XYZ file of C-alpha atoms in Angstrom:
616
model
C -90.940 37.910 61.118
C -87.632 39.023 59.635
C -86.074 35.748 60.791
C -88.738 33.911 58.823
C -87.844 36.108 55.888
C -84.190 35.186 56.352
C -84.954 31.489 56.246
C -87.561 31.830 53.498
C -85.821 34.186 51.124
C -82.148 33.983 52.045
C -81.226 32.604 48.643
C -83.663 34.228 46.238
C -81.211 36.837 45.010
C -78.076 34.845 45.718
C -78.885 31.901 43.510
C -80.895 33.519 40.755
C -77.803 33.901 38.599
C -76.035 30.631 39.435
C -78.951 28.180 39.088
C -77.870 24.868 37.560
C -74.191 24.512 36.809
C -74.512 23.250 33.249
C -78.209 22.505 33.013
C -79.243 25.445 30.819
C -76.785 24.494 28.087
C -77.727 20.838 28.382
C -81.466 21.553 28.254
C -80.923 23.587 25.099
C -79.041 20.633 23.597
C -81.782 18.097 24.401
C -85.532 18.658 24.324
C -86.016 15.224 25.874
C -85.141 14.917 29.550
C -84.835 11.139 29.381
C -82.292 11.513 26.550
C -79.978 13.851 28.414
C -80.228 11.762 31.610
C -79.467 8.599 29.641
C -76.566 10.249 27.821
C -75.171 11.649 31.081
C -75.408 8.465 33.118
C -74.729 5.907 30.373
C -76.750 2.715 30.269
C -75.340 0.903 33.322
C -75.935 3.720 35.810
C -79.232 4.740 34.206
C -80.454 1.158 34.535
C -79.268 0.998 38.160
C -81.033 4.239 39.107
C -84.218 3.062 37.364
C -84.082 -0.277 39.227
C -83.763 1.581 42.545
C -86.681 3.889 41.681
C -89.090 1.053 40.880
C -87.980 -1.157 43.799
C -88.469 1.694 46.295
C -92.019 2.374 45.085
C -92.977 -1.290 44.575
C -91.351 -3.112 47.481
C -93.814 -6.034 47.227
C -93.102 -6.748 43.566
C -90.806 -9.666 42.711
C -87.496 -8.876 41.067
C -88.669 -10.189 37.680
C -91.543 -7.670 37.539
C -89.237 -4.796 38.487
C -86.664 -5.909 35.890
C -89.368 -5.842 33.208
C -90.278 -2.243 34.077
C -86.618 -1.212 34.051
C -86.232 -2.786 30.599
C -89.266 -0.874 29.312
C -87.800 2.458 30.482
C -84.334 1.661 29.115
C -85.883 0.640 25.780
C -87.759 3.939 25.714
C -84.510 5.807 26.391
C -82.875 4.093 23.399
C -85.891 4.925 21.273
C -85.753 8.569 22.352
C -82.041 8.855 21.638
C -82.947 7.944 18.033
C -85.946 10.299 17.908
C -86.336 12.978 20.571
C -89.499 14.358 18.958
C -91.621 11.338 19.922
C -94.334 12.603 22.334
C -93.389 9.912 24.900
C -89.844 11.300 24.939
C -90.958 14.802 25.884
C -92.428 13.682 29.219
C -90.460 14.323 32.463
C -88.651 11.199 33.681
C -90.761 10.911 36.902
C -93.905 10.937 34.745
C -92.483 8.147 32.568
C -91.704 6.086 35.697
C -95.157 6.534 37.234
C -96.873 5.841 33.895
C -95.009 2.530 33.847
C -96.136 1.719 37.408
C -99.732 2.563 36.563
C -99.696 0.036 33.695
C -99.414 -2.850 36.189
C -102.644 -4.869 35.939
C -102.746 -6.131 39.513
C -101.566 -2.906 41.187
C -104.792 -2.529 43.185
C -104.708 -6.113 44.446
C -101.087 -5.836 45.578
C -101.055 -2.276 46.952
C -104.678 -1.388 47.729
C -105.325 2.345 47.908
C -101.971 3.226 46.338
C -103.464 2.225 42.969
C -105.874 5.162 43.290
C -102.887 7.494 42.841
C -102.997 6.603 39.145
C -106.263 8.524 38.820
C -104.501 11.765 39.690
C -102.490 14.068 37.411
C -98.898 15.029 38.182
C -97.602 16.519 40.454
C -100.460 15.307 42.711
C -99.942 11.747 41.463
C -96.280 11.858 42.461
C -97.125 13.197 45.932
C -99.735 10.490 46.314
C -97.253 7.709 45.535
C -94.704 9.262 47.909
C -97.242 9.188 50.745
C -97.238 5.383 50.526
C -93.476 5.143 51.008
C -92.740 3.921 54.515
C -89.332 4.273 56.145
C -89.720 0.774 57.600
C -91.518 -1.709 55.329
C -92.140 -3.997 58.294
C -93.652 -6.881 56.347
C -90.323 -7.545 54.615
C -88.171 -10.067 56.495
C -84.524 -9.157 57.114
C -82.369 -9.987 54.119
C -80.821 -13.437 54.500
C -77.331 -13.563 53.032
C -76.640 -16.759 51.044
C -73.961 -19.168 52.202
C -70.470 -18.109 51.038
C -70.173 -20.959 48.514
C -73.574 -20.153 46.984
C -72.832 -16.424 46.935
C -69.455 -16.835 45.250
C -70.847 -19.272 42.689
C -73.760 -16.984 41.714
C -71.495 -13.943 41.627
C -68.947 -15.644 39.376
C -71.591 -17.108 37.056
C -73.379 -13.796 36.435
C -72.012 -10.768 38.259
C -74.430 -8.319 36.614
C -77.511 -10.332 37.626
C -76.150 -10.902 41.157
C -75.523 -7.183 41.719
C -78.901 -6.214 40.243
C -80.626 -8.553 42.727
C -78.537 -7.041 45.534
C -79.524 -3.472 44.560
C -83.178 -4.574 44.363
C -83.114 -6.102 47.865
C -81.456 -3.032 49.421
C -83.754 -0.579 47.633
C -87.046 -2.242 48.591
C -85.992 -2.265 52.262
C -84.752 1.345 52.254
C -87.205 3.467 50.236
C -85.589 6.791 51.217
C -81.952 5.809 50.700
C -80.624 7.930 47.856
C -79.869 6.115 44.588
C -76.283 7.426 44.161
C -75.511 6.130 47.661
C -77.032 2.694 46.928
C -74.996 2.463 43.720
C -71.758 3.445 45.498
C -72.331 0.971 48.337
C -73.127 -1.719 45.764
C -69.664 -1.136 44.282
C -68.208 -1.671 47.773
C -70.131 -4.955 48.015
C -68.946 -5.994 44.554
C -65.311 -5.318 45.452
C -65.659 -7.177 48.769
C -67.137 -10.285 47.118
C -64.567 -10.217 44.304
C -61.776 -10.136 46.867
C -63.207 -12.604 49.381
C -64.201 -15.249 46.845
C -60.510 -15.563 45.924
C -59.534 -16.181 49.544
C -59.027 -19.645 51.043
C -61.714 -18.949 53.665
C -64.267 -16.812 51.836
C -66.775 -17.008 54.712
C -64.444 -15.409 57.260
C -63.484 -12.690 54.795
C -67.120 -11.899 53.928
C -68.041 -11.860 57.624
C -65.404 -9.164 58.136
C -66.308 -6.942 55.198
C -70.048 -7.170 54.480
C -71.388 -6.271 57.975
C -69.453 -2.981 57.824
C -71.168 -2.108 54.541
C -74.554 -3.147 55.950
C -73.962 -0.894 58.955
C -73.272 2.008 56.590
C -76.454 1.241 54.636
C -78.515 1.443 57.846
C -76.792 4.650 58.972
C -77.210 6.429 55.636
C -80.793 5.223 55.268
C -81.615 6.885 58.609
C -79.771 10.026 57.529
C -81.573 10.244 54.179
C -84.959 9.543 55.799
C -84.212 12.349 58.260
C -83.247 14.743 55.459
C -86.468 14.025 53.585
C -88.503 14.507 56.775
C -86.923 17.900 57.502
C -87.372 18.966 53.891
C -91.042 18.015 53.980
C -91.673 19.591 57.394
C -89.794 22.884 57.112
C -89.523 23.378 53.374
C -86.791 23.824 50.821
C -85.579 27.226 52.051
C -84.915 26.117 55.627
C -83.232 22.983 54.343
C -81.105 25.155 52.067
C -79.954 27.287 55.004
C -78.856 24.109 56.775
C -76.960 23.011 53.655
C -75.281 26.438 53.444
C -73.988 26.027 57.003
C -72.592 22.507 56.533
C -71.061 23.193 53.101
C -69.385 26.341 54.438
C -67.875 24.199 57.214
C -66.800 21.490 54.772
C -65.204 23.862 52.243
C -64.056 26.822 54.394
C -61.535 28.180 51.889
C -64.099 28.463 49.063
C -65.426 31.930 48.348
C -69.019 32.907 49.097
C -69.994 32.970 45.372
C -68.621 29.442 44.860
C -70.475 28.165 47.928
C -73.626 29.833 46.589
C -73.344 27.923 43.336
C -73.146 24.458 44.845
C -75.530 24.914 47.792
C -78.495 25.469 45.492
C -77.522 22.435 43.419
C -77.061 20.229 46.466
C -80.434 21.295 47.862
C -82.056 20.593 44.505
C -80.694 17.048 44.308
C -81.979 16.363 47.855
C -85.403 17.560 46.676
C -85.195 15.187 43.697
C -84.176 12.148 45.753
C -86.827 12.832 48.396
C -89.430 13.147 45.627
C -88.441 9.699 44.362
C -86.729 11.125 41.263
C -83.703 8.871 41.652
C -82.514 9.055 38.039
C -82.310 12.870 38.136
C -80.836 12.824 41.649
C -78.057 10.437 40.576
C -77.218 12.506 37.503
C -77.270 15.828 39.340
C -75.079 14.614 42.194
C -72.478 13.402 39.710
C -72.633 16.813 38.041
C -72.128 18.720 41.303
C -69.251 16.447 42.348
C -67.606 16.783 38.942
C -67.807 20.563 39.286
C -66.220 20.447 42.754
C -63.488 18.090 41.511
C -62.765 20.411 38.588
C -61.983 23.135 41.146
C -60.172 21.270 43.916
C -57.892 24.232 44.558
C -60.995 26.350 45.211
C -62.901 23.885 47.396
C -60.787 21.445 49.381
C -57.440 19.728 49.837
C -59.235 16.665 51.264
C -60.818 15.374 48.042
C -57.836 14.688 45.749
C -58.028 10.900 46.129
C -61.830 10.969 45.772
C -61.669 12.876 42.518
C -59.385 10.249 40.987
C -61.960 7.488 41.556
C -64.478 6.159 38.987
C -67.605 8.300 38.757
C -69.903 6.315 41.130
C -67.310 5.950 43.890
C -66.142 9.548 43.409
C -69.581 10.935 44.193
C -69.957 9.089 47.506
C -66.314 9.681 48.488
C -66.628 13.468 48.156
C -69.833 13.388 50.212
C -68.014 11.429 52.952
C -64.868 13.604 52.872
C -64.065 15.471 56.088
C -63.939 19.230 56.622
C -61.019 21.008 55.020
C -58.728 22.975 57.328
C -59.915 26.479 58.199
C -57.758 28.981 56.262
C -55.267 30.925 58.332
C -55.483 34.687 58.565
C -59.235 35.072 58.116
C -60.303 38.555 59.205
C -62.185 38.788 62.477
C -65.942 38.560 62.072
C -66.314 41.660 64.219
C -64.674 43.813 61.546
C -67.518 43.253 59.081
C -70.501 42.508 61.299
C -69.918 44.545 64.484
C -67.357 47.297 63.974
C -68.494 48.446 60.530
C -70.632 51.595 60.873
C -72.546 50.660 57.683
C -73.951 47.362 58.976
C -77.537 48.627 59.082
C -77.232 50.031 55.577
C -76.169 46.615 54.229
C -78.764 44.856 56.372
C -81.579 46.980 54.957
C -80.429 47.116 51.340
C -79.334 43.498 50.869
C -80.987 41.724 53.764
C -81.096 38.217 52.317
C -77.586 38.240 50.880
C -76.156 39.941 53.964
C -77.628 37.303 56.299
C -76.576 34.448 53.998
C -73.028 35.758 53.969
C -73.055 36.107 57.764
C -74.083 32.438 58.051
C -71.334 31.459 55.564
C -68.668 33.497 57.379
C -69.629 32.202 60.813
C -69.908 28.575 59.671
C -66.535 28.415 57.907
C -64.819 29.653 61.080
C -66.587 27.227 63.425
C -66.418 23.544 62.420
C -66.979 22.735 66.110
C -70.611 23.960 65.989
C -73.652 22.065 64.716
C -75.593 23.476 61.771
C -78.645 24.057 63.995
C -76.478 26.014 66.423
C -75.123 28.128 63.549
C -78.687 28.861 62.437
C -79.543 29.887 66.019
C -76.544 32.262 66.030
C -77.692 33.783 62.727
C -81.176 34.144 64.176
C -79.746 35.858 67.263
C -77.626 38.263 65.185
C -80.600 39.149 62.982
C -82.734 39.851 66.064
C -80.019 42.197 67.398
C -79.924 44.152 64.125
C -83.719 44.306 63.993
C -83.655 46.176 67.293
C -80.451 48.184 66.878
C -81.089 49.487 63.365
C -84.176 51.298 64.678
C -82.291 53.161 67.411
C -80.676 56.615 67.227
C -77.179 55.129 67.581
C -77.247 51.721 65.838
C -73.487 51.095 65.847
C -73.301 51.612 69.618
C -76.253 49.242 70.063
C -74.898 46.391 67.919
C -71.340 46.834 69.208
C -72.382 44.424 72.004
C -73.525 41.751 69.515
C -70.550 39.461 70.148
C -71.250 39.292 73.878
C -74.929 38.557 73.277
C -74.169 35.850 70.732
C -71.600 34.355 73.087
C -74.389 33.756 75.612
C -76.243 31.619 72.991
C -73.064 29.639 72.383
C -72.311 29.173 76.088
C -75.853 27.947 76.730
C -75.411 25.077 74.246
C -71.894 24.315 75.489
C -73.091 24.158 79.092
C -75.986 21.825 78.229
C -73.646 19.409 76.443
C -71.095 19.594 79.277
C -73.756 19.027 81.943
C -75.094 15.947 80.157
C -71.624 14.510 79.554
C -70.715 15.094 83.229
C -73.954 13.357 84.208
C -73.122 10.441 81.905
C -69.650 10.166 83.447
C -70.966 10.203 87.018
C -74.002 7.923 86.575
C -72.705 5.486 83.965
C -74.738 4.278 80.989
C -77.576 2.671 82.941
C -77.945 5.575 85.374
C -77.838 8.094 82.531
C -80.594 6.181 80.718
C -82.796 6.352 83.831
C -82.135 10.094 84.182
C -83.191 10.676 80.547
C -86.265 8.472 81.027
C -87.351 10.418 84.121
C -86.815 13.708 82.285
C -88.877 12.776 79.220
C -91.644 10.939 81.080
C -92.305 14.200 82.934
C -92.316 16.158 79.660
C -94.500 13.651 77.769
C -96.424 11.493 80.256
C -99.075 10.719 77.614
C -96.614 8.504 75.729
C -96.608 4.743 76.320
C -93.851 3.214 78.488
C -92.560 1.227 75.478
C -92.107 4.355 73.346
C -90.637 6.428 76.184
C -88.086 3.691 76.867
C -87.246 3.424 73.156
C -86.720 7.209 72.822
C -84.715 7.403 76.055
C -82.460 4.532 75.008
C -81.693 6.289 71.729
C -80.967 9.569 73.517
C -78.769 7.840 76.059
C -76.897 6.140 73.208
C -76.191 9.604 71.759
C -74.634 10.554 75.107
C -72.529 7.387 75.166
C -71.292 8.036 71.637
C -70.778 11.804 71.642
C -69.356 12.272 75.141
C -66.397 10.158 74.021
C -65.632 12.691 71.278
C -63.146 15.517 71.698
C -64.514 18.840 72.985
C -64.527 20.256 69.455
C -66.774 17.450 68.134
C -69.217 17.022 71.018
C -71.750 19.674 69.987
C -72.078 18.703 66.300
C -72.127 15.011 67.243
C -74.821 15.355 69.916
C -77.075 17.768 68.024
C -76.791 15.801 64.776
C -77.793 12.509 66.386
C -80.403 13.993 68.742
C -82.032 15.708 65.762
C -82.637 12.314 64.168
C -84.213 10.931 67.368
C -86.398 14.025 67.808
C -87.448 14.026 64.154
C -88.713 10.446 64.419
C -90.564 11.334 67.607
C -92.103 14.396 65.951
C -93.258 12.327 62.977
C -95.037 9.994 65.404
C -96.673 12.876 67.194
C -98.089 14.222 63.925
C -100.193 11.066 63.704
C -100.911 10.941 67.445
C -100.458 14.365 69.119
C -98.815 14.153 72.534
C -99.346 17.556 74.151
C -99.214 21.236 73.198
C -95.606 21.720 74.334
C -94.356 18.852 72.186
C -96.358 20.099 69.195
C -94.837 23.562 69.617
C -91.267 22.249 69.785
C -91.774 19.964 66.792
C -93.432 22.565 64.582
C -92.069 25.975 65.529
C -88.429 26.093 64.437
C -85.938 23.615 62.991
C -82.977 25.481 64.510
C -84.577 25.684 67.970
C -85.943 22.135 68.215
C -83.279 20.761 70.568
C -83.177 23.772 72.954
C -86.983 23.778 72.948
C -87.145 20.144 74.104
C -84.306 20.726 76.584
C -86.128 23.647 78.206
C -89.542 21.968 78.115
C -90.856 21.601 81.630
C -93.148 19.116 83.284
C -96.549 18.784 81.601
C -98.628 19.877 84.570
C -101.815 19.776 82.479
C -101.539 15.988 82.433
C -104.323 14.133 84.242
C -102.775 11.050 85.899
C -104.476 7.667 85.558
C -106.242 6.013 88.434
C -103.829 3.996 90.565
C -103.695 0.411 89.299
C -102.060 -2.019 91.765
C -101.449 -4.550 88.965
C -98.878 -2.226 87.376
C -96.815 -2.430 90.569
C -97.325 -6.124 91.340
C -94.439 -8.462 90.544
C -93.968 -12.219 90.459
C -91.216 -14.808 90.431
C -90.890 -14.675 86.617
C -88.960 -11.434 87.149
C -86.144 -13.466 88.758
C -85.707 -15.852 85.830
C -86.213 -13.368 83.008
C -83.239 -12.466 80.737
C -81.262 -9.404 81.826
C -82.736 -7.260 79.035
C -86.305 -8.168 80.056
C -85.504 -7.370 83.702
C -84.176 -3.963 82.665
C -87.333 -3.230 80.630
C -89.517 -4.173 83.600
C -87.515 -1.880 85.896
C -87.741 1.022 83.443
C -91.468 0.399 82.917
C -91.917 0.544 86.705
C -90.142 3.919 86.672
C -92.374 5.296 83.902
C -95.600 4.073 85.541
C -94.466 5.603 88.840
C -93.890 9.062 87.314
C -97.191 8.913 85.384
C -98.966 8.780 88.770
C -97.545 12.201 89.700
C -95.428 14.076 87.155
C -94.274 16.523 89.845
C -92.751 13.696 91.903
C -89.371 14.817 93.238
C -86.018 13.241 92.478
C -85.662 12.213 96.109
C -89.048 10.451 96.074
C -88.201 8.629 92.840
C -84.828 7.563 94.242
C -86.379 6.288 97.488
C -89.125 4.254 95.773
C -86.869 2.896 93.038
C -84.192 1.876 95.565
C -86.812 0.056 97.627
C -88.168 -1.597 94.473
C -84.750 -2.922 93.395
C -84.096 -3.960 96.998
C -87.336 -5.947 97.000
C -86.415 -7.665 93.718
C -82.956 -8.562 94.992
C -84.318 -9.872 98.297
C -87.112 -11.966 96.770
C -84.949 -13.407 93.991
C -82.516 -14.646 96.657
C -85.314 -16.101 98.788
C -86.128 -19.819 98.569
C -89.770 -19.087 97.794
C -89.710 -16.233 95.249
C -93.486 -15.923 94.838
C -94.184 -16.034 98.582
C -91.615 -13.270 99.138
C -93.165 -11.040 96.485
C -96.582 -11.713 98.049
C -95.300 -10.214 101.345
C -93.039 -7.420 100.065
C -95.097 -6.116 97.133
C -98.003 -4.770 99.249
C -95.426 -2.891 101.370
C -93.990 -1.257 98.234
C -97.451 -0.312 96.975
C -98.296 1.219 100.356
C -95.070 3.232 100.247
C -95.813 4.513 96.726
C -99.308 5.641 97.728
C -98.027 7.311 100.899
C -95.133 9.180 99.228
C -97.228 10.307 96.252
C -100.271 11.220 98.361
C -102.601 8.746 96.633
C -105.780 8.188 98.648
C -109.050 6.377 98.227
C -107.736 3.458 96.149
């Protein structure tokens, strides 16, 4: 329970004093929130953040309707600047935005049940609207880029209108992508088009530059969707602990009090963006970045160039900046957390602050660890103190803490090494099959299509991260696997898979990956009745595209394991080898269908014999 207390209350004392870098003074200056946001952001950025907010909520609305709502909010901001006492000006900005949405006459016809959200009072109304945000608005077709000549002409005729339409199209397709990120990437697009439209061959230039920006949009959209999912699932305090770990790694020379100040602010702006409050999120991220840039000597040597950029680019650049170098001469962790005879005294008297500082100290010394791994180490250290501080000789008991924590670290290192060795020995296709076998046994209730999709994504993580240096393999693999697992866990909330999966998804953010790694075969699974049709193949397999052939082979593998989840590796290898042998033989034969008609019954008989299937 103390670990839950660590995650839940780690920052209550720490951040009580430092809350909001300049917000208290600003709030005293302005009674109207919309006024101080408008004054902070200036009209262009305020308008951009408002456009993103409306487009993300109302992805079916045409641009002209969204533009009208943006104009109404901007007009209100101007009105409030002139008279802050107007009752409309005293409303929170999210309330103003949702009031505007609820004025739409045809909202019910366009969005169905979402219109019922307007009957609720805030904050329930806001939560209701958020529940209708989907990470993949599937009905929207992929954005079709205009021809280079058309694009350049429209851009040159009215750059502001062109960029507003671009921001609208990105926002409606990526409802969880943070507004400050959309605005920064839009600047990249603007610069690319400005440059390319001056080139002799604008099309070639645009083909080089724009896909790279699109790739970044997709990557960051996944990342932001993941962040919002973790925040919703595990709460603000757990999310804050994760932020503390990564910010301590990023700015290792900053003092604990300085890290405290910005971690709370960073967590808060994530909460705002995930709640759809894109105007506040944009303003607050600029404020945090400006604070960091005002203290470059305190935070990082890696952000000098970023801090010289215009405000929108500066914000995204600092977020993207790499980890600063770990300061030389840091005292050994053991001095404070193992050798000190007063550890239990500090642990008892200042539990939350003590554990937060341990996480900070450990994180800043270990950029080669993932944030989840750092949280597991903190959890392990807390568990040691929970036991040792109740003994007659606590210091003797916790003097072995380093060795015990090392075992946690080695476990993760060995798992990553084992998987990378497997990837190297089997190759990409063999590694994919190994992952598929592993997860079909863990989750046999899942459809072949979904199991193949998940396994492909996990195998892709192996392909990407095993190429990294040793020092980057753990953070790379755990960061990307966390995204895959989070999406899987969101699916299982709607359609529960089995008790083991539910436990791993719900129990602990830090332990999610080890939990899935250690998850055994689901022996409670009741296999389906043997269906010969699932193992019957025809000549179309020979003429199918390579990708379709691979899917059919992997589907065969999944259906085979579903018959008996305790099937051995040797049995799988034997049957699968015979299956691929049959396909190769029959696709070389003159009469494909006749060959399959002879060989397929033999394969089915072998499957039934090896798996002990009788009576079918």
